[in-house]
mmCIF file of C-alpha atoms in Angstrom:
data_model
loop_
_atom_site.group_PDB
_atom_site.id
_atom_site.type_symbol
_atom_site.label_atom_id
_atom_site.label_comp_id
_atom_site.label_asym_id
_atom_site.label_seq_id
_atom_site.Cartn_x
_atom_site.Cartn_y
_atom_site.Cartn_z
ATOM 1 C CA MET U 1 0.000 0.000 0.000
ATOM 2 C CA ALA U 2 1.569 3.234 -1.157
ATOM 3 C CA ALA U 3 1.823 6.157 1.233
ATOM 4 C CA ARG U 4 -0.528 9.030 0.503
ATOM 5 C CA ARG U 5 0.713 12.523 -0.276
ATOM 6 C CA THR U 6 0.235 15.132 2.426
ATOM 7 C CA GLY U 7 -2.980 17.031 1.867
ATOM 8 C CA SER U 8 -6.552 17.416 2.946
ATOM 9 C CA VAL U 9 -9.008 14.684 3.834
ATOM 10 C CA LEU U 10 -12.570 15.084 2.591
ATOM 11 C CA ILE U 11 -15.474 13.445 4.423
ATOM 12 C CA VAL U 12 -18.672 13.315 2.380
ATOM 13 C CA SER U 13 -21.606 12.535 4.638
ATOM 14 C CA GLU U 14 -24.674 13.897 6.385
ATOM 15 C CA SER U 15 -23.905 16.991 8.433
ATOM 16 C CA ASP U 16 -25.190 15.276 11.587
ATOM 17 C CA ASP U 17 -23.483 11.926 10.987
ATOM 18 C CA LEU U 18 -21.923 10.588 14.201
ATOM 19 C CA HIS U 19 -19.293 8.632 12.287
ATOM 20 C CA GLY U 20 -18.232 11.652 10.253
ATOM 21 C CA THR U 21 -17.928 13.801 13.384
ATOM 22 C CA ALA U 22 -15.941 11.130 15.226
ATOM 23 C CA MET U 23 -13.612 10.658 12.257
ATOM 24 C CA ALA U 24 -12.961 14.404 12.073
ATOM 25 C CA ALA U 25 -12.042 14.394 15.772
ATOM 26 C CA THR U 26 -9.772 11.372 15.287
ATOM 27 C CA LEU U 27 -7.945 13.020 12.388
ATOM 28 C CA ARG U 28 -7.378 16.163 14.454
ATOM 29 C CA GLU U 29 -6.179 14.234 17.507
ATOM 30 C CA HIS U 30 -3.899 11.676 15.861
ATOM 31 C CA HIS U 31 -2.792 13.394 12.642
ATOM 32 C CA GLY U 32 -3.172 17.104 13.305
ATOM 33 C CA LEU U 33 -5.503 17.432 10.320
ATOM 34 C CA SER U 34 -8.831 19.252 10.150
ATOM 35 C CA PRO U 35 -10.751 17.496 7.379
ATOM 36 C CA ILE U 36 -13.242 19.078 5.011
ATOM 37 C CA GLN U 37 -16.748 17.880 5.850
ATOM 38 C CA LEU U 38 -19.269 18.106 3.048
ATOM 39 C CA ASP U 39 -22.998 17.371 2.895
ATOM 40 C CA LEU U 40 -24.053 17.242 -0.767
ATOM 41 C CA ARG U 41 -27.498 18.528 0.209
ATOM 42 C CA ASP U 42 -25.878 21.979 0.618
ATOM 43 C CA PHE U 43 -25.747 22.207 -3.189
ATOM 44 C CA PRO U 44 -27.056 24.184 -5.092
ATOM 45 C CA ARG U 45 -27.815 26.531 -2.191
ATOM 46 C CA GLU U 46 -24.052 26.984 -2.096
ATOM 47 C CA SER U 47 -22.428 27.719 -5.463
ATOM 48 C CA GLY U 48 -19.753 25.666 -7.177
ATOM 49 C CA SER U 49 -17.510 25.822 -10.235
ATOM 50 C CA PHE U 50 -15.144 23.657 -12.236
ATOM 51 C CA ARG U 51 -12.602 25.240 -14.564
ATOM 52 C CA LEU U 52 -10.233 23.628 -17.043
ATOM 53 C CA ASP U 53 -7.586 25.482 -19.059
ATOM 54 C CA ARG U 54 -4.045 24.979 -20.320
ATOM 55 C CA HIS U 55 -2.735 25.285 -16.773
ATOM 56 C CA GLY U 56 -4.866 22.426 -15.475
ATOM 57 C CA THR U 57 -8.093 22.226 -13.500
ATOM 58 C CA ALA U 58 -9.617 24.024 -10.545
ATOM 59 C CA ARG U 59 -12.609 23.122 -8.388
ATOM 60 C CA SER U 60 -14.437 25.338 -5.936
ATOM 61 C CA LEU U 61 -17.445 25.360 -3.636
ATOM 62 C CA SER U 62 -18.412 28.625 -1.975
ATOM 63 C CA HIS U 63 -18.478 27.140 1.541
ATOM 64 C CA VAL U 64 -15.375 24.932 1.208
ATOM 65 C CA ILE U 65 -11.693 25.896 1.235
ATOM 66 C CA GLY U 66 -9.006 23.642 -0.229
ATOM 67 C CA LEU U 67 -10.951 21.284 -2.455
ATOM 68 C CA ASP U 68 -8.066 21.010 -4.923
ATOM 69 C CA ASP U 69 -5.735 19.985 -2.081
ATOM 70 C CA VAL U 70 -7.763 16.893 -1.190
ATOM 71 C CA ARG U 71 -5.683 13.716 -1.312
ATOM 72 C CA SER U 72 -8.118 11.224 0.233
ATOM 73 C CA VAL U 73 -11.890 10.977 0.442
ATOM 74 C CA TRP U 74 -14.175 9.036 2.761
ATOM 75 C CA TRP U 75 -17.313 8.592 0.643
ATOM 76 C CA ARG U 76 -19.380 7.926 3.725
ATOM 77 C CA ARG U 77 -23.055 8.813 3.202
ATOM 78 C CA ALA U 78 -23.604 10.875 0.107
ATOM 79 C CA HIS U 79 -27.039 12.295 -0.695
ATOM 80 C CA PRO U 80 -28.442 13.741 -3.917
ATOM 81 C CA ALA U 81 -28.259 17.530 -4.183
ATOM 82 C CA GLN U 82 -31.202 19.263 -2.516
ATOM 83 C CA VAL U 83 -32.816 21.098 -5.410
ATOM 84 C CA PRO U 84 -35.833 23.351 -4.654
ATOM 85 C CA ALA U 85 -39.033 22.116 -6.256
ATOM 86 C CA GLY U 86 -40.532 24.142 -9.088
ATOM 87 C CA VAL U 87 -43.877 24.141 -10.856
ATOM 88 C CA ARG U 88 -43.300 21.355 -13.389
ATOM 89 C CA ALA U 89 -42.118 17.845 -12.474
ATOM 90 C CA SER U 90 -40.180 17.560 -15.731
ATOM 91 C CA ASP U 91 -38.243 20.718 -14.896
ATOM 92 C CA ASP U 92 -37.521 19.398 -11.405
ATOM 93 C CA ALA U 93 -36.157 16.132 -12.825
ATOM 94 C CA TYR U 94 -33.943 18.047 -15.266
ATOM 95 C CA ARG U 95 -32.516 20.352 -12.595
ATOM 96 C CA GLN U 96 -31.975 17.455 -10.196
ATOM 97 C CA ALA U 97 -30.027 15.545 -12.840
ATOM 98 C CA GLU U 98 -27.945 18.612 -13.705
ATOM 99 C CA CYS U 99 -27.114 19.366 -10.078
ATOM 100 C CA ASP U 100 -26.265 15.762 -9.218
ATOM 101 C CA GLY U 101 -24.179 15.434 -12.369
ATOM 102 C CA PHE U 102 -22.231 18.582 -11.505
ATOM 103 C CA ILE U 103 -21.535 17.986 -7.817
ATOM 104 C CA GLN U 104 -20.718 14.312 -8.279
ATOM 105 C CA GLY U 105 -18.480 14.994 -11.277
ATOM 106 C CA LEU U 106 -16.749 17.831 -9.437
ATOM 107 C CA LEU U 107 -15.813 15.486 -6.605
ATOM 108 C CA TRP U 108 -15.238 12.268 -8.531
ATOM 109 C CA SER U 109 -12.721 14.020 -10.773
ATOM 110 C CA ILE U 110 -10.448 14.712 -7.780
ATOM 111 C CA PRO U 111 -7.299 12.555 -8.155
ATOM 112 C CA ALA U 112 -7.530 11.222 -4.614
ATOM 113 C CA TYR U 113 -7.533 7.933 -2.716
ATOM 114 C CA TRP U 114 -11.210 6.984 -2.347
ATOM 115 C CA VAL U 115 -12.747 5.051 0.520
ATOM 116 C CA ASN U 116 -14.690 3.800 -1.349
ATOM 117 C CA ASP U 117 -14.534 4.483 -5.062
ATOM 118 C CA PRO U 118 -18.116 5.649 -5.761
ATOM 119 C CA GLY U 119 -18.573 3.322 -8.728
ATOM 120 C CA ALA U 120 -17.416 0.268 -6.788
ATOM 121 C CA ASP U 121 -19.467 1.392 -3.784
ATOM 122 C CA ARG U 122 -22.626 1.551 -5.888
ATOM 123 C CA THR U 123 -22.114 -1.872 -7.465
ATOM 124 C CA ALA U 124 -21.022 -3.602 -4.260
ATOM 125 C CA SER U 125 -24.066 -2.355 -2.368
ATOM 126 C CA ARG U 126 -26.273 -4.653 -4.476
ATOM 127 C CA LYS U 127 -27.026 -7.768 -2.420
ATOM 128 C CA ILE U 128 -27.171 -10.044 -5.467
ATOM 129 C CA VAL U 129 -23.661 -8.948 -6.505
ATOM 130 C CA GLN U 130 -22.384 -9.504 -2.962
ATOM 131 C CA LEU U 131 -23.800 -12.985 -2.584
ATOM 132 C CA GLU U 132 -22.589 -14.274 -5.947
ATOM 133 C CA THR U 133 -19.130 -12.763 -5.420
ATOM 134 C CA ALA U 134 -18.889 -14.120 -1.855
ATOM 135 C CA GLN U 135 -19.601 -17.638 -3.044
ATOM 136 C CA ARG U 136 -16.933 -17.347 -5.748
ATOM 137 C CA ALA U 137 -14.523 -16.049 -3.085
ATOM 138 C CA GLY U 138 -14.919 -19.290 -1.117
ATOM 139 C CA PHE U 139 -17.444 -18.248 1.516
ATOM 140 C CA ALA U 140 -20.257 -20.520 2.599
ATOM 141 C CA VAL U 141 -23.500 -18.722 1.690
ATOM 142 C CA PRO U 142 -26.954 -19.851 2.872
ATOM 143 C CA GLU U 143 -29.184 -21.018 0.010
ATOM 144 C CA THR U 144 -31.004 -17.925 -1.161
ATOM 145 C CA LEU U 145 -33.909 -16.789 -3.314
ATOM 146 C CA ILE U 146 -34.441 -13.113 -4.148
ATOM 147 C CA THR U 147 -37.703 -12.534 -5.970
ATOM 148 C CA ASN U 148 -40.835 -10.469 -6.420
ATOM 149 C CA ASP U 149 -42.860 -13.573 -7.396
ATOM 150 C CA PRO U 150 -45.128 -14.597 -4.469
ATOM 151 C CA ASP U 151 -45.642 -18.124 -5.813
ATOM 152 C CA GLU U 152 -41.917 -18.746 -6.240
ATOM 153 C CA ALA U 153 -41.264 -17.400 -2.748
ATOM 154 C CA ARG U 154 -43.834 -19.721 -1.181
ATOM 155 C CA SER U 155 -42.519 -22.690 -3.150
ATOM 156 C CA PHE U 156 -38.978 -21.965 -1.956
ATOM 157 C CA VAL U 157 -40.021 -21.694 1.692
ATOM 158 C CA GLU U 158 -42.057 -24.899 1.553
ATOM 159 C CA SER U 159 -39.218 -26.800 -0.141
ATOM 160 C CA ARG U 160 -36.672 -26.139 2.599
ATOM 161 C CA SER U 161 -36.080 -28.636 5.381
ATOM 162 C CA GLY U 162 -35.582 -25.946 8.013
ATOM 163 C CA PRO U 163 -36.586 -22.365 8.809
ATOM 164 C CA VAL U 164 -36.260 -19.591 6.238
ATOM 165 C CA VAL U 165 -35.649 -15.909 7.002
ATOM 166 C CA TYR U 166 -36.824 -12.978 4.928
ATOM 167 C CA LYS U 167 -35.237 -9.547 4.747
ATOM 168 C CA ARG U 168 -34.740 -6.446 2.641
ATOM 169 C CA THR U 169 -32.863 -6.738 -0.612
ATOM 170 C CA GLY U 170 -31.576 -3.151 -0.681
ATOM 171 C CA THR U 171 -28.912 -1.516 1.474
ATOM 172 C CA GLY U 172 -30.180 2.057 1.262
ATOM 173 C CA ARG U 173 -30.976 4.297 4.217
ATOM 174 C CA ALA U 174 -34.626 3.346 4.487
ATOM 175 C CA GLU U 175 -36.532 2.639 7.675
ATOM 176 C CA PHE U 176 -34.988 -0.200 9.715
ATOM 177 C CA ALA U 177 -36.348 -3.595 8.625
ATOM 178 C CA GLU U 178 -35.828 -6.558 10.922
ATOM 179 C CA THR U 179 -34.736 -9.956 9.588
ATOM 180 C CA ARG U 180 -37.407 -12.500 10.570
ATOM 181 C CA ILE U 181 -38.211 -16.186 10.203
ATOM 182 C CA ILE U 182 -41.144 -16.597 7.851
ATOM 183 C CA THR U 183 -44.193 -18.493 9.122
ATOM 184 C CA LYS U 184 -47.335 -19.817 7.422
ATOM 185 C CA ALA U 185 -49.159 -16.790 8.776
ATOM 186 C CA ASP U 186 -46.910 -14.652 6.580
ATOM 187 C CA PHE U 187 -47.936 -16.431 3.364
ATOM 188 C CA GLY U 188 -51.040 -14.291 3.035
ATOM 189 C CA ARG U 189 -48.875 -11.179 2.827
ATOM 190 C CA LEU U 190 -46.523 -12.454 0.131
ATOM 191 C CA ALA U 191 -48.455 -10.551 -2.532
ATOM 192 C CA GLY U 192 -46.740 -7.428 -1.170
ATOM 193 C CA ILE U 193 -43.355 -8.492 -2.546
ATOM 194 C CA ARG U 194 -44.575 -7.886 -6.111
ATOM 195 C CA SER U 195 -43.395 -4.275 -5.859
ATOM 196 C CA ALA U 196 -40.646 -4.922 -3.282
ATOM 197 C CA PRO U 197 -38.339 -7.825 -4.246
ATOM 198 C CA THR U 198 -37.448 -9.668 -1.053
ATOM 199 C CA THR U 199 -34.606 -11.930 0.061
ATOM 200 C CA PHE U 200 -35.487 -15.411 1.361
ATOM 201 C CA GLN U 201 -32.632 -17.394 2.837
ATOM 202 C CA ASP U 202 -32.016 -20.572 4.803
ATOM 203 C CA TYR U 203 -31.780 -19.726 8.498
ATOM 204 C CA VAL U 204 -28.378 -20.608 9.942
ATOM 205 C CA GLU U 205 -28.504 -22.074 13.433
ATOM 206 C CA ALA U 206 -25.634 -20.222 15.035
ATOM 207 C CA THR U 207 -23.048 -20.214 17.770
ATOM 208 C CA CYS U 208 -22.642 -16.446 17.407
ATOM 209 C CA ASP U 209 -22.525 -13.627 14.890
ATOM 210 C CA VAL U 210 -19.325 -11.906 13.744
ATOM 211 C CA ARG U 211 -19.160 -8.338 12.421
ATOM 212 C CA VAL U 212 -15.989 -7.439 10.555
ATOM 213 C CA VAL U 213 -14.744 -3.969 9.662
ATOM 214 C CA TRP U 214 -12.391 -4.189 6.669
ATOM 215 C CA MET U 215 -9.705 -1.537 6.139
ATOM 216 C CA ASP U 216 -7.958 -2.375 2.874
ATOM 217 C CA GLY U 217 -6.276 -5.519 4.182
ATOM 218 C CA VAL U 218 -6.654 -4.855 7.901
ATOM 219 C CA GLU U 219 -9.594 -6.631 9.509
ATOM 220 C CA TRP U 220 -11.272 -5.797 12.822
ATOM 221 C CA ALA U 221 -13.518 -8.705 13.795
ATOM 222 C CA VAL U 222 -15.990 -8.637 16.682
ATOM 223 C CA ARG U 223 -17.740 -11.692 18.087
ATOM 224 C CA ILE U 224 -21.349 -10.935 19.070
ATOM 225 C CA ASP U 225 -22.966 -13.331 21.534
ATOM 226 C CA SER U 226 -26.268 -12.986 19.681
ATOM 227 C CA GLN U 227 -27.683 -16.321 20.792
ATOM 228 C CA SER U 228 -27.839 -15.288 24.445
ATOM 229 C CA GLY U 229 -30.298 -12.421 23.895
ATOM 230 C CA VAL U 230 -33.322 -11.428 21.848
ATOM 231 C CA GLY U 231 -31.246 -11.006 18.680
ATOM 232 C CA ARG U 232 -30.943 -14.701 17.874
ATOM 233 C CA VAL U 233 -32.255 -14.154 14.338
ATOM 234 C CA ASP U 234 -31.107 -10.547 13.848
ATOM 235 C CA SER U 235 -28.116 -9.576 16.001
ATOM 236 C CA ARG U 236 -28.856 -5.856 15.514
ATOM 237 C CA LEU U 237 -31.857 -6.167 17.842
ATOM 238 C CA ASP U 238 -29.823 -6.675 21.015
ATOM 239 C CA THR U 239 -26.629 -4.803 21.838
ATOM 240 C CA THR U 240 -26.757 -5.760 25.523
ATOM 241 C CA VAL U 241 -25.080 -9.113 24.843
ATOM 242 C CA ASP U 242 -21.320 -9.624 25.029
ATOM 243 C CA PHE U 243 -19.100 -8.177 22.295
ATOM 244 C CA ALA U 244 -15.462 -9.267 22.087
ATOM 245 C CA PRO U 245 -12.554 -8.979 19.635
ATOM 246 C CA GLU U 246 -12.275 -12.066 17.444
ATOM 247 C CA HIS U 247 -9.559 -13.581 15.259
ATOM 248 C CA LEU U 248 -10.831 -15.169 12.080
ATOM 249 C CA PRO U 249 -9.443 -18.456 10.747
ATOM 250 C CA ALA U 250 -6.906 -17.978 7.964
ATOM 251 C CA SER U 251 -9.256 -19.519 5.405
ATOM 252 C CA VAL U 252 -11.986 -17.004 6.263
ATOM 253 C CA SER U 253 -9.535 -14.099 6.102
ATOM 254 C CA LYS U 254 -8.440 -15.309 2.665
ATOM 255 C CA SER U 255 -12.042 -15.414 1.420
ATOM 256 C CA LEU U 256 -12.618 -11.981 2.922
ATOM 257 C CA ALA U 257 -9.637 -10.481 1.094
ATOM 258 C CA THR U 258 -10.689 -12.144 -2.159
ATOM 259 C CA LEU U 259 -14.253 -10.865 -1.815
ATOM 260 C CA MET U 260 -13.306 -7.270 -1.033
ATOM 261 C CA GLY U 261 -10.745 -7.224 -3.822
ATOM 262 C CA ALA U 262 -13.297 -8.519 -6.315
ATOM 263 C CA LEU U 263 -15.819 -5.899 -5.191
ATOM 264 C CA GLY U 264 -13.176 -3.172 -5.423
ATOM 265 C CA LEU U 265 -13.788 -2.003 -1.856
ATOM 266 C CA SER U 266 -11.170 -0.441 0.428
ATOM 267 C CA PHE U 267 -13.655 -0.380 3.306
ATOM 268 C CA GLY U 268 -16.719 -2.346 4.313
ATOM 269 C CA VAL U 269 -18.608 -3.732 7.289
ATOM 270 C CA LEU U 270 -19.419 -7.415 6.905
ATOM 271 C CA ASP U 271 -21.860 -9.647 8.724
ATOM 272 C CA LEU U 272 -20.857 -13.285 9.149
ATOM 273 C CA ARG U 273 -22.608 -16.002 11.130
ATOM 274 C CA LEU U 274 -20.737 -18.865 12.795
ATOM 275 C CA GLY U 275 -22.975 -21.900 12.364
ATOM 276 C CA LEU U 276 -23.306 -24.806 14.743
ATOM 277 C CA ASP U 277 -21.463 -26.775 12.071
ATOM 278 C CA GLY U 278 -18.374 -24.593 12.559
ATOM 279 C CA GLU U 279 -18.765 -22.851 9.180
ATOM 280 C CA TYR U 280 -18.542 -19.069 8.801
ATOM 281 C CA TYR U 281 -21.493 -18.044 6.630
ATOM 282 C CA PHE U 282 -21.441 -14.804 4.658
ATOM 283 C CA LEU U 283 -24.597 -12.713 5.107
ATOM 284 C CA GLU U 284 -23.770 -9.284 3.657
ATOM 285 C CA VAL U 285 -21.299 -6.412 3.321
ATOM 286 C CA ASN U 286 -22.261 -2.764 3.713
ATOM 287 C CA PRO U 287 -19.790 -0.375 2.028
ATOM 288 C CA GLN U 288 -21.100 2.402 4.313
ATOM 289 C CA GLY U 289 -21.777 0.305 7.400
ATOM 290 C CA GLN U 290 -21.950 1.378 11.027
ATOM 291 C CA PHE U 291 -19.057 0.520 13.333
ATOM 292 C CA ALA U 292 -18.895 3.120 16.127
ATOM 293 C CA TYR U 293 -20.759 0.848 18.531
ATOM 294 C CA LEU U 294 -18.219 -1.919 17.914
ATOM 295 C CA GLU U 295 -15.393 0.370 19.064
ATOM 296 C CA ILE U 296 -17.424 1.462 22.093
ATOM 297 C CA LYS U 297 -18.167 -2.157 23.019
ATOM 298 C CA THR U 298 -14.669 -3.592 22.528
ATOM 299 C CA GLY U 299 -12.167 -0.734 22.660
ATOM 300 C CA LEU U 300 -10.769 -1.687 19.261
ATOM 301 C CA PRO U 301 -9.211 1.396 17.574
ATOM 302 C CA ILE U 302 -11.380 1.248 14.466
ATOM 303 C CA PHE U 303 -11.615 5.007 13.944
ATOM 304 C CA ARG U 304 -7.827 5.325 14.273
ATOM 305 C CA SER U 305 -7.452 2.527 11.738
ATOM 306 C CA LEU U 306 -9.616 4.331 9.203
ATOM 307 C CA ALA U 307 -7.852 7.634 9.909
ATOM 308 C CA ASN U 308 -4.499 5.937 9.278
ATOM 309 C CA LEU U 309 -5.832 4.499 6.033
ATOM 310 C CA LEU U 310 -6.999 7.912 4.834
ATOM 311 C CA VAL U 311 -3.754 9.680 5.775
ATOM 312 C CA ASN U 312 -1.075 7.026 5.301
ATOM 313 C CA GLY U 313 -2.719 4.447 3.046
ATOM 314 C CA ASP U 314 -2.413 1.767 5.733
ATOM 315 C CA GLY U 315 -5.079 0.920 8.291
ATOM 316 C CA ALA U 316 -2.702 -0.797 10.698
ATOM 317 C CA VAL U 317 -2.557 0.563 14.260
ATOM 318 C CA PRO U 318 0.706 -0.009 16.180
ATOM 319 C CA GLY U 319 0.216 -2.326 19.131
ATOM 320 C CA TYR U 320 -2.736 -4.185 17.604
#
């Protein structure tokens, strides 16, 4: 991993994002850097320009200083530009496309180290891409059906020898949706998936869940004692259980590195489940996943690791 050139760090996220605020504090404390924090919803209320001439290029936003000095970017939680509504929907769509095209192009053209590259981030956030790539990378993956066909969904559930869970197919910032085991009482509601393709997957009887934060070759794994609380099916439902640092088997680490390389991700938060059979099952990877609570629970220096990656190109933390 090549060292990064000295320069600014840009954090693109919501203005009230806890992770963005904590990362800014970490960069100031451990690297003496005050990053640029940018919420894309500020555009076009704030003006911007891009200029190209024989001397090169220049980028500017009226409320940001030093955009051309940016050497690394944390593409954390980017929103579309917040364009005021007009009278005609067609005009609104046109202006939205123009504003998004400008602000995204302005940033994406910066010759910086991206965590993550926006194109890779977009592709890797698709669950179908993740699952197929994880299986090719050597992970065990529960048998899965993703469909908007109610009849096919029911047939799949009835064909399985054990329980089946259902969950969202997208990874966007929509309202929280719990992963649940489907029952016969749910069959009458399957018609609703026609306009919301849903993931159906064999339920893995587990010893525990493992959440892994990947930092371009450095992995921070946390064992979650999910089976001792109310989060037996969905570990996110109970954070009162024990959390502890975990070391993954070499074979799992190899599959993890292969997967993240194939997806083109420098950063991601992965959910694995350790089955009663001793197999580590891949569930999903979120390129913009949450990890602050893992650091709070375990003391692992995950924010420092990401800060080191952004500044030095290496997420290693001395002493760990």
